[in-house]
Amino acid sequence: MKVIPLASESLGVRSLAIFIKIGVVGILIDPGVALGPKRYSLSPAEAELTALREARERIQNYSKEATMVTISHYHYDHHTPFFAGIYESSSPERARELYKEKTLFIKHPTENINFSQKKRAWMFLKEAGKIAKEIKYVDGEFFDFGDFIMEFSPAVPHGTEGSKLGFVVMVMVDDGKQRLIHASDIQLLNRASKEWIIKQMPDLLITGGPPTYLEGYRVKEAWSTGLENLNEIIKETNAEVILDHHLIRDKRYPEFFEQLEKQALTFARFLKKEDRPLEAYRKELHKIEKGENVEVPFSLS
């Protein structure tokens, strides 16, 4: 199994998109990319817009090698919608290129879903149904393809129990040599997702971290809960961990990594690149664009 991270916060954008290659089969997981429209009351900096364009091109390029696409939920940083979006770098043409003649394994569009995502799912299926090879609703489903298997979790909360952001599904892929779990927006904050991951005993866990940058505003105890749950997963499974997404929007994220029971990698570090958490440093990036002498802990090239 070859695993290629495509886009995430450590690569300068909002996403947790990856590509998996097993033999001749390519699987594109959560092929969305976006930017936060407002952070620190500021629109995205030019460096973020550049990173967005580059991430979109990577996703589009790898979609040409994919025969399968999985979608964990209907937020725009996890699927590409059929409209022209400024901060998603999407368009109807690009979406059609991405999904055409693919088998889509997607979160159920009407069950265990909030109103916002149900509306987005309806809009997505209205167009995807015309061009996809096949569409499968996957909540809690198992698939055997001979050379590998895929199993999807039941719908679990997007973050904490009772989250107004709805539900997501996780996916496990096992080729007989490696067992991988992609756990997008569980945020490591609910019991159901933690227990499902431990039950699956992955060799590699790719997960979004807790949204600690919202702690005290929209989320309570994100740091302590996320840390406790991830350390329990590590102790029970000994999985290698790739940790990214919401956590990397917080400048303090290196401290979180230091408190883990086992060394984890961001998408960038997995690719042997430096972390470029652009959104976390949006204020500084805007000052740099104005010609001010401000330092950031990563290169701007």
Short mmCIF file of C-alpha atoms in Angstrom, two decimals:
data_model
loop_
_atom_site.label_atom_id
_atom_site.label_comp_id
_atom_site.label_asym_id
_atom_site.label_seq_id
_atom_site.Cartn_x
_atom_site.Cartn_y
_atom_site.Cartn_z
CA MET A 1 0.00 0.00 0.00
CA LYS A 2 1.39 3.38 -1.00
CA VAL A 3 0.09 6.35 0.97
CA ILE A 4 0.42 9.89 -0.38
CA PRO A 5 -0.83 12.87 1.67
CA LEU A 6 -2.19 15.55 -0.65
CA ALA A 7 -3.47 18.49 1.37
CA SER A 8 -3.78 19.56 5.01
CA GLU A 9 -3.12 22.41 7.40
CA SER A 10 0.57 21.52 7.71
CA LEU A 11 0.67 21.99 3.93
CA GLY A 12 -1.03 25.38 4.19
CA VAL A 13 -4.73 24.62 3.59
CA ARG A 14 -7.80 23.13 5.27
CA SER A 15 -8.02 19.47 4.25
CA LEU A 16 -7.14 15.89 5.15
CA ALA A 17 -6.97 14.54 1.60
CA ILE A 18 -4.88 11.48 0.81
CA PHE A 19 -4.30 9.11 -2.11
CA ILE A 20 -3.76 5.37 -1.67
CA LYS A 21 -2.39 3.03 -4.33
CA ILE A 22 -2.88 -0.73 -4.00
CA GLY A 23 -1.68 -2.54 -7.11
CA VAL A 24 -3.50 -0.93 -10.02
CA VAL A 25 -6.25 0.51 -7.80
CA GLY A 26 -6.13 4.16 -6.76
CA ILE A 27 -8.28 5.41 -3.87
CA LEU A 28 -8.80 9.13 -3.31
CA ILE A 29 -9.96 9.88 0.23
CA ASP A 30 -11.75 13.12 1.19
CA PRO A 31 -10.75 15.09 -1.93
CA GLY A 32 -11.65 18.54 -0.70
CA VAL A 33 -9.54 21.61 0.00
CA ALA A 34 -10.52 24.99 1.37
CA LEU A 35 -9.38 28.02 3.34
CA GLY A 36 -10.96 29.59 6.38
CA PRO A 37 -12.81 32.63 4.99
CA LYS A 38 -12.07 34.56 8.18
CA ARG A 39 -9.39 34.08 10.83
CA TYR A 40 -8.40 36.84 13.23
CA SER A 41 -11.08 38.78 11.28
CA LEU A 42 -8.82 38.58 8.23
CA SER A 43 -9.33 37.04 4.80
CA PRO A 44 -6.73 34.52 3.57
CA ALA A 45 -3.25 35.85 2.85
CA GLU A 46 -1.70 35.50 -0.58
CA ALA A 47 0.50 32.63 0.61
CA GLU A 48 -2.65 30.72 1.57
CA LEU A 49 -4.25 31.36 -1.81
CA THR A 50 -1.12 30.03 -3.50
CA ALA A 51 -1.14 26.93 -1.29
CA LEU A 52 -4.82 26.43 -2.14
CA ARG A 53 -4.17 26.48 -5.88
CA GLU A 54 -1.25 24.05 -5.49
CA ALA A 55 -3.27 21.65 -3.32
CA ARG A 56 -6.17 21.71 -5.77
CA GLU A 57 -3.84 20.77 -8.60
CA ARG A 58 -2.41 17.86 -6.59
CA ILE A 59 -5.88 16.53 -5.86
CA GLN A 60 -6.97 16.91 -9.48
CA ASN A 61 -3.82 15.18 -10.74
CA TYR A 62 -4.14 12.20 -8.41
CA SER A 63 -7.82 11.87 -9.24
CA LYS A 64 -6.70 10.78 -12.72
CA GLU A 65 -5.11 7.69 -11.12
CA ALA A 66 -8.09 6.94 -8.89
CA THR A 67 -10.88 4.48 -9.58
CA MET A 68 -12.49 4.98 -6.16
CA VAL A 69 -13.30 8.10 -4.15
CA THR A 70 -14.41 8.13 -0.51
CA ILE A 71 -16.14 11.05 1.22
CA SER A 72 -16.43 11.11 5.00
CA HIS A 73 -18.88 14.03 5.16
CA TYR A 74 -20.01 17.05 3.19
CA HIS A 75 -17.89 19.93 4.43
CA TYR A 76 -16.05 21.60 1.56
CA ASP A 77 -12.60 20.78 2.91
CA HIS A 78 -13.53 17.09 2.56
CA HIS A 79 -15.30 16.96 -0.79
CA THR A 80 -15.18 19.08 -3.92
CA PRO A 81 -18.57 20.66 -4.65
CA PHE A 82 -20.03 21.40 -8.08
CA PHE A 83 -19.75 25.17 -7.92
CA ALA A 84 -17.14 27.86 -8.39
CA GLY A 85 -15.76 28.56 -4.92
CA ILE A 86 -13.16 31.21 -4.16
CA TYR A 87 -11.85 29.58 -0.99
CA GLU A 88 -12.32 26.02 -2.24
CA SER A 89 -10.63 26.65 -5.61
CA SER A 90 -13.39 24.52 -7.09
CA SER A 91 -15.51 24.68 -10.22
CA PRO A 92 -18.12 22.48 -11.92
CA GLU A 93 -15.53 21.46 -14.49
CA ARG A 94 -12.98 20.37 -11.88
CA ALA A 95 -15.59 18.49 -9.89
CA ARG A 96 -16.70 16.61 -12.99
CA GLU A 97 -13.07 15.71 -13.77
CA LEU A 98 -12.61 14.45 -10.24
CA TYR A 99 -15.70 12.22 -9.98
CA LYS A 100 -16.33 11.14 -13.57
CA GLU A 101 -16.50 7.34 -14.00
CA LYS A 102 -15.40 6.78 -10.38
CA THR A 103 -17.05 4.54 -7.82
CA LEU A 104 -18.01 6.86 -4.97
CA PHE A 105 -18.12 5.57 -1.39
CA ILE A 106 -19.90 8.32 0.50
CA LYS A 107 -21.48 9.22 3.84
CA HIS A 108 -25.21 8.50 3.77
CA PRO A 109 -26.89 11.71 2.55
CA THR A 110 -30.08 11.53 4.67
CA GLU A 111 -29.31 9.41 7.76
CA ASN A 112 -27.37 10.66 10.80
CA ILE A 113 -26.77 14.01 9.15
CA ASN A 114 -27.51 17.61 10.09
CA PHE A 115 -29.55 19.98 7.90
CA SER A 116 -26.58 21.83 6.43
CA GLN A 117 -24.78 18.68 5.33
CA LYS A 118 -28.03 17.10 4.09
CA LYS A 119 -28.52 20.08 1.80
CA ARG A 120 -24.92 19.89 0.56
CA ALA A 121 -25.24 16.14 0.01
CA TRP A 122 -28.38 16.66 -2.07
CA MET A 123 -26.62 19.26 -4.20
CA PHE A 124 -23.60 16.99 -4.61
CA LEU A 125 -25.62 13.91 -5.59
CA LYS A 126 -27.73 15.89 -8.04
CA GLU A 127 -24.62 16.28 -10.21
CA ALA A 128 -22.45 13.34 -9.15
CA GLY A 129 -25.25 10.92 -9.99
CA LYS A 130 -24.95 11.94 -13.64
CA ILE A 131 -21.25 11.20 -14.03
CA ALA A 132 -20.09 8.68 -11.40
CA LYS A 133 -19.73 5.03 -12.34
CA GLU A 134 -21.48 3.97 -9.16
CA ILE A 135 -22.44 5.53 -5.82
CA LYS A 136 -22.49 3.56 -2.57
CA TYR A 137 -23.69 4.78 0.83
CA VAL A 138 -21.16 3.36 3.25
CA ASP A 139 -22.08 4.04 6.88
CA GLY A 140 -21.10 0.85 8.74
CA GLU A 141 -20.49 -1.10 5.50
CA PHE A 142 -17.77 -3.63 4.57
CA PHE A 143 -16.32 -4.28 1.09
CA ASP A 144 -14.02 -7.09 -0.08
CA PHE A 145 -12.14 -6.42 -3.32
CA GLY A 146 -9.94 -9.50 -3.20
CA ASP A 147 -6.56 -7.79 -2.96
CA PHE A 148 -7.80 -5.53 -0.19
CA ILE A 149 -10.77 -4.76 2.02
CA MET A 150 -12.44 -1.51 3.06
CA GLU A 151 -14.62 -1.09 6.11
CA PHE A 152 -16.44 2.08 7.08
CA SER A 153 -17.42 3.04 10.59
CA PRO A 154 -20.98 3.80 11.55
CA ALA A 155 -21.68 7.52 11.60
CA VAL A 156 -19.82 9.10 14.53
CA PRO A 157 -19.98 12.67 15.83
CA HIS A 158 -18.12 15.46 14.09
CA GLY A 159 -16.19 16.27 17.25
CA THR A 160 -17.93 16.02 20.61
CA GLU A 161 -21.10 14.08 21.35
CA GLY A 162 -24.12 16.08 20.24
CA SER A 163 -22.06 18.28 17.92
CA LYS A 164 -24.15 20.64 15.81
CA LEU A 165 -21.72 19.93 12.96
CA GLY A 166 -23.27 16.51 12.42
CA PHE A 167 -21.60 13.18 11.73
CA VAL A 168 -18.72 11.66 9.76
CA VAL A 169 -17.62 8.16 8.74
CA MET A 170 -14.11 6.75 9.08
CA VAL A 171 -12.60 4.29 6.61
CA MET A 172 -10.27 1.34 7.19
CA VAL A 173 -8.24 -0.04 4.28
CA ASP A 174 -6.31 -3.32 4.65
CA ASP A 175 -4.21 -4.90 1.88
CA GLY A 176 -3.02 -7.81 4.01
CA LYS A 177 0.28 -6.10 4.79
CA GLN A 178 -0.85 -2.84 6.30
CA ARG A 179 -4.07 -1.72 7.95
CA LEU A 180 -4.78 2.00 7.63
CA ILE A 181 -7.56 4.11 9.13
CA HIS A 182 -8.45 7.56 7.83
CA ALA A 183 -10.42 9.34 10.55
CA SER A 184 -11.24 12.81 9.34
CA ASP A 185 -13.22 15.12 11.59
CA ILE A 186 -13.68 12.94 14.65
CA GLN A 187 -11.35 15.51 16.27
CA LEU A 188 -10.44 12.76 18.79
CA LEU A 189 -13.25 14.05 21.01
CA ASN A 190 -15.85 11.28 21.15
CA ARG A 191 -15.92 7.79 22.62
CA ALA A 192 -17.54 6.07 19.61
CA SER A 193 -14.75 6.95 17.20
CA LYS A 194 -12.03 6.08 19.72
CA GLU A 195 -13.55 2.66 20.40
CA TRP A 196 -14.01 1.87 16.69
CA ILE A 197 -10.37 2.73 15.95
CA ILE A 198 -9.08 0.57 18.80
CA LYS A 199 -11.29 -2.33 17.71
CA GLN A 200 -9.84 -2.16 14.19
CA MET A 201 -6.22 -2.26 15.45
CA PRO A 202 -4.67 -0.13 12.68
CA ASP A 203 -0.98 -0.09 11.80
CA LEU A 204 -1.33 3.50 10.60
CA LEU A 205 -3.85 6.07 11.83
CA ILE A 206 -4.39 9.24 9.84
CA THR A 207 -6.55 11.57 11.88
CA GLY A 208 -7.58 15.14 12.38
CA GLY A 209 -6.65 16.53 15.76
CA PRO A 210 -8.82 18.50 18.18
CA PRO A 211 -9.71 22.12 17.33
CA THR A 212 -7.76 23.57 20.21
CA TYR A 213 -7.76 27.00 18.58
CA LEU A 214 -11.50 27.16 19.39
CA GLU A 215 -11.11 26.06 23.01
CA GLY A 216 -13.04 28.31 25.34
CA TYR A 217 -15.06 29.68 22.44
CA ARG A 218 -16.92 26.81 20.80
CA VAL A 219 -15.24 23.72 22.27
CA LYS A 220 -14.52 22.75 25.88
CA GLU A 221 -11.43 20.81 26.98
CA ALA A 222 -10.38 20.01 23.42
CA TRP A 223 -6.70 19.75 24.33
CA SER A 224 -7.03 17.43 27.32
CA THR A 225 -9.76 15.24 25.81
CA GLY A 226 -8.04 14.90 22.43
CA LEU A 227 -4.70 14.15 24.06
CA GLU A 228 -6.17 11.55 26.41
CA ASN A 229 -8.07 9.78 23.62
CA LEU A 230 -5.16 9.71 21.19
CA ASN A 231 -2.74 8.45 23.84
CA GLU A 232 -5.20 5.68 24.70
CA ILE A 233 -5.39 4.71 21.00
CA ILE A 234 -1.59 4.65 20.80
CA LYS A 235 -1.27 2.51 23.93
CA GLU A 236 -3.93 0.02 22.80
CA THR A 237 -2.87 -0.31 19.14
CA ASN A 238 0.76 0.88 18.92
CA ALA A 239 -0.26 2.46 15.60
CA GLU A 240 1.92 4.92 13.75
CA VAL A 241 0.08 8.24 13.74
CA ILE A 242 -0.22 10.99 11.17
CA LEU A 243 -1.92 13.88 12.94
CA ASP A 244 -3.05 17.06 11.19
CA HIS A 245 -6.06 19.21 10.27
CA HIS A 246 -7.83 21.31 12.98
CA LEU A 247 -5.01 21.00 15.54
CA ILE A 248 -2.51 22.65 13.20
CA ARG A 249 -4.60 25.85 13.14
CA ASP A 250 -3.27 26.42 16.67
CA LYS A 251 0.26 27.83 16.96
CA ARG A 252 0.73 25.68 20.06
CA TYR A 253 0.37 22.38 18.20
CA PRO A 254 4.06 21.36 18.63
CA GLU A 255 3.41 21.22 22.39
CA PHE A 256 0.53 18.78 21.79
CA PHE A 257 2.83 16.53 19.76
CA GLU A 258 5.38 16.56 22.58
CA GLN A 259 2.78 15.17 25.02
CA LEU A 260 1.97 12.11 22.91
CA GLU A 261 2.98 8.60 24.00
CA LYS A 262 4.54 8.03 20.57
CA GLN A 263 6.05 10.37 18.03
CA ALA A 264 3.53 11.43 15.41
CA LEU A 265 3.96 13.13 12.04
CA THR A 266 2.04 15.82 10.24
CA PHE A 267 1.35 15.43 6.52
CA ALA A 268 4.28 17.72 5.80
CA ARG A 269 6.72 15.79 8.00
CA PHE A 270 5.55 12.50 6.49
CA LEU A 271 6.52 13.97 3.11
CA LYS A 272 9.85 15.14 4.62
CA LYS A 273 8.86 18.78 4.26
CA GLU A 274 8.63 21.56 6.80
CA ASP A 275 5.28 22.38 8.39
CA ARG A 276 3.67 25.47 6.89
CA PRO A 277 0.68 26.20 9.17
CA LEU A 278 -0.31 29.27 7.20
CA GLU A 279 -3.74 29.88 8.72
CA ALA A 280 -2.34 29.94 12.25
CA TYR A 281 0.02 32.73 11.15
CA ARG A 282 -2.42 34.68 8.99
CA LYS A 283 -1.90 37.90 10.94
CA GLU A 284 1.84 37.69 10.44
CA LEU A 285 1.47 36.84 6.75
CA HIS A 286 -0.64 39.92 6.14
CA LYS A 287 1.96 42.08 7.87
CA ILE A 288 4.71 40.56 5.72
CA GLU A 289 2.66 41.31 2.60
CA LYS A 290 2.57 44.96 3.73
CA GLY A 291 6.36 44.99 3.93
CA GLU A 292 6.69 44.71 7.70
CA ASN A 293 9.60 42.77 9.16
CA VAL A 294 7.83 39.87 10.85
CA GLU A 295 9.22 36.38 11.44
CA VAL A 296 7.33 33.13 10.97
CA PRO A 297 8.69 29.63 11.77
CA PHE A 298 8.65 28.41 8.17
CA SER A 299 9.83 29.51 4.75
CA LEU A 300 7.56 31.53 2.51
CA SER A 301 8.94 30.21 -0.78
#
